[in-house]
Amino acid sequence: MSTSMLASCGVTDQKCLCQPTLAMYIQKCEQCLFNFFVATNSIPADPKLGANTALSAYTGACTAEANINMTLALTIAPGWQGHKVEVLNTGVTVLVVGLGGIMGLSLLYIMSNLD
């Protein structure tokens, strides 16, 4: 539906390109892309895909060229639990800190014995 609407508008008819129906389809498309990238934990090849920046550019162009004000924004994807932070478990943390301490003390010992 949205592809045929875009094709019928052409590239120069700003009022047609900024119709509320077409804007809704564009927002749904961007939301679908955003949900896909969150679900697959992948990064898009183009940072504008599935992002609010594309919707902001679209609404800005509609406001500037066709004098049509609209607000479009993405919503949080289902299943989004926030940013993942990889944290070392206790055993690995003790090992890394211990090895770092041994290497640091060894370096101090070597440096203090240089004459």
mmCIF file of C-alpha atoms in Angstrom:
data_model
loop_
_atom_site.group_PDB
_atom_site.id
_atom_site.type_symbol
_atom_site.label_atom_id
_atom_site.label_comp_id
_atom_site.label_asym_id
_atom_site.label_seq_id
_atom_site.Cartn_x
_atom_site.Cartn_y
_atom_site.Cartn_z
ATOM 1 C CA MET A 1 0.000 0.000 0.000
ATOM 2 C CA SER A 2 2.661 2.526 0.990
ATOM 3 C CA THR A 3 4.819 1.660 -2.046
ATOM 4 C CA SER A 4 1.958 2.427 -4.422
ATOM 5 C CA MET A 5 1.222 5.654 -2.520
ATOM 6 C CA LEU A 6 4.845 6.734 -2.847
ATOM 7 C CA ALA A 7 4.889 5.890 -6.541
ATOM 8 C CA SER A 8 1.698 7.851 -7.202
ATOM 9 C CA CYS A 9 3.098 10.942 -5.444
ATOM 10 C CA GLY A 10 6.302 11.160 -7.447
ATOM 11 C CA VAL A 11 9.323 12.943 -6.037
ATOM 12 C CA THR A 12 8.177 16.550 -6.257
ATOM 13 C CA ASP A 13 4.633 16.573 -4.838
ATOM 14 C CA GLN A 14 5.375 17.573 -1.241
ATOM 15 C CA LYS A 15 1.737 17.727 -0.119
ATOM 16 C CA CYS A 16 1.161 14.199 -1.391
ATOM 17 C CA LEU A 17 4.352 12.889 0.238
ATOM 18 C CA CYS A 18 3.310 14.388 3.578
ATOM 19 C CA GLN A 19 -0.192 12.899 3.783
ATOM 20 C CA PRO A 20 -1.057 11.585 7.264
ATOM 21 C CA THR A 21 -1.795 8.123 5.832
ATOM 22 C CA LEU A 22 1.619 7.895 4.185
ATOM 23 C CA ALA A 23 3.293 9.262 7.334
ATOM 24 C CA MET A 24 1.619 6.494 9.345
ATOM 25 C CA TYR A 25 2.984 3.850 6.959
ATOM 26 C CA ILE A 26 6.482 5.331 7.138
ATOM 27 C CA GLN A 27 6.351 5.339 10.944
ATOM 28 C CA LYS A 28 5.161 1.712 10.980
ATOM 29 C CA CYS A 29 8.005 0.744 8.647
ATOM 30 C CA GLU A 30 10.626 2.459 10.823
ATOM 31 C CA GLN A 31 9.091 0.888 13.961
ATOM 32 C CA CYS A 32 9.219 -2.560 12.352
ATOM 33 C CA LEU A 33 12.890 -2.064 11.447
ATOM 34 C CA PHE A 34 13.664 -0.848 14.976
ATOM 35 C CA ASN A 35 11.909 -3.855 16.536
ATOM 36 C CA PHE A 36 13.854 -6.186 14.231
ATOM 37 C CA PHE A 37 17.229 -4.684 15.157
ATOM 38 C CA VAL A 38 16.412 -4.901 18.871
ATOM 39 C CA ALA A 39 15.137 -8.494 18.597
ATOM 40 C CA THR A 40 18.187 -9.670 16.645
ATOM 41 C CA ASN A 41 20.635 -7.510 18.632
ATOM 42 C CA SER A 42 22.131 -6.278 15.366
ATOM 43 C CA ILE A 43 23.383 -2.947 14.092
ATOM 44 C CA PRO A 44 21.894 -1.591 10.857
ATOM 45 C CA ALA A 45 24.191 -0.900 7.915
ATOM 46 C CA ASP A 46 22.747 2.611 7.697
ATOM 47 C CA PRO A 47 22.268 4.376 11.057
ATOM 48 C CA LYS A 48 19.069 6.022 9.772
ATOM 49 C CA LEU A 49 17.298 2.657 9.428
ATOM 50 C CA GLY A 50 14.853 2.070 12.253
ATOM 51 C CA ALA A 51 15.780 5.313 13.976
ATOM 52 C CA ASN A 52 14.062 8.495 15.070
ATOM 53 C CA THR A 53 16.509 10.502 12.941
ATOM 54 C CA ALA A 54 14.764 9.377 9.748
ATOM 55 C CA LEU A 55 11.360 10.290 11.160
ATOM 56 C CA SER A 56 12.670 13.666 12.338
ATOM 57 C CA ALA A 57 14.086 14.401 8.893
ATOM 58 C CA TYR A 58 10.783 13.416 7.268
ATOM 59 C CA THR A 59 8.669 15.583 9.580
ATOM 60 C CA GLY A 60 11.142 18.455 9.203
ATOM 61 C CA ALA A 61 10.893 18.270 5.421
ATOM 62 C CA CYS A 62 7.093 18.162 5.586
ATOM 63 C CA THR A 63 7.042 21.209 7.841
ATOM 64 C CA ALA A 64 9.513 23.178 5.718
ATOM 65 C CA GLU A 65 8.307 22.261 2.235
ATOM 66 C CA ALA A 66 4.587 21.540 2.574
ATOM 67 C CA ASN A 67 3.849 23.468 5.787
ATOM 68 C CA ILE A 68 2.333 20.334 7.344
ATOM 69 C CA ASN A 69 3.116 19.839 11.024
ATOM 70 C CA MET A 70 3.185 16.297 12.375
ATOM 71 C CA THR A 71 4.890 14.424 15.172
ATOM 72 C CA LEU A 72 6.305 10.967 14.526
ATOM 73 C CA ALA A 73 8.418 8.968 16.969
ATOM 74 C CA LEU A 74 9.387 5.374 17.618
ATOM 75 C CA THR A 75 8.252 3.545 20.734
ATOM 76 C CA ILE A 76 10.300 1.159 22.856
ATOM 77 C CA ALA A 77 10.529 -2.254 21.225
ATOM 78 C CA PRO A 78 8.816 -5.227 22.876
ATOM 79 C CA GLY A 79 11.288 -7.296 24.846
ATOM 80 C CA TRP A 80 13.684 -4.365 25.338
ATOM 81 C CA GLN A 81 15.372 -4.733 28.710
ATOM 82 C CA GLY A 82 17.776 -1.841 28.459
ATOM 83 C CA HIS A 83 21.418 -1.855 27.545
ATOM 84 C CA LYS A 84 23.329 -5.019 28.302
ATOM 85 C CA VAL A 85 26.419 -4.616 30.400
ATOM 86 C CA GLU A 86 28.838 -7.490 30.339
ATOM 87 C CA VAL A 87 30.258 -7.958 33.831
ATOM 88 C CA LEU A 88 32.944 -10.399 34.913
ATOM 89 C CA ASN A 89 31.854 -13.013 37.400
ATOM 90 C CA THR A 90 33.484 -13.103 40.859
ATOM 91 C CA GLY A 91 36.075 -15.789 40.088
ATOM 92 C CA VAL A 92 37.365 -14.105 36.944
ATOM 93 C CA THR A 93 37.426 -10.715 38.669
ATOM 94 C CA VAL A 94 39.556 -12.098 41.538
ATOM 95 C CA LEU A 95 41.929 -13.712 39.039
ATOM 96 C CA VAL A 96 42.338 -10.559 36.918
ATOM 97 C CA VAL A 97 42.838 -8.269 39.919
ATOM 98 C CA GLY A 98 45.284 -10.728 41.506
ATOM 99 C CA LEU A 99 47.377 -11.039 38.342
ATOM 100 C CA GLY A 100 47.360 -7.262 37.916
ATOM 101 C CA GLY A 101 48.547 -6.827 41.501
ATOM 102 C CA ILE A 102 51.336 -9.394 41.090
ATOM 103 C CA MET A 103 52.523 -7.767 37.868
ATOM 104 C CA GLY A 104 52.398 -4.302 39.439
ATOM 105 C CA LEU A 105 54.380 -5.363 42.513
ATOM 106 C CA SER A 106 56.891 -7.199 40.305
ATOM 107 C CA LEU A 107 57.397 -4.055 38.249
ATOM 108 C CA LEU A 108 57.954 -1.992 41.405
ATOM 109 C CA TYR A 109 60.475 -4.553 42.693
ATOM 110 C CA ILE A 110 62.395 -4.560 39.403
ATOM 111 C CA MET A 111 62.396 -0.752 39.156
ATOM 112 C CA SER A 112 63.585 -0.329 42.746
ATOM 113 C CA ASN A 113 66.566 -2.657 42.155
ATOM 114 C CA LEU A 114 67.891 -0.865 39.070
ATOM 115 C CA ASP A 115 71.175 0.845 39.734
#
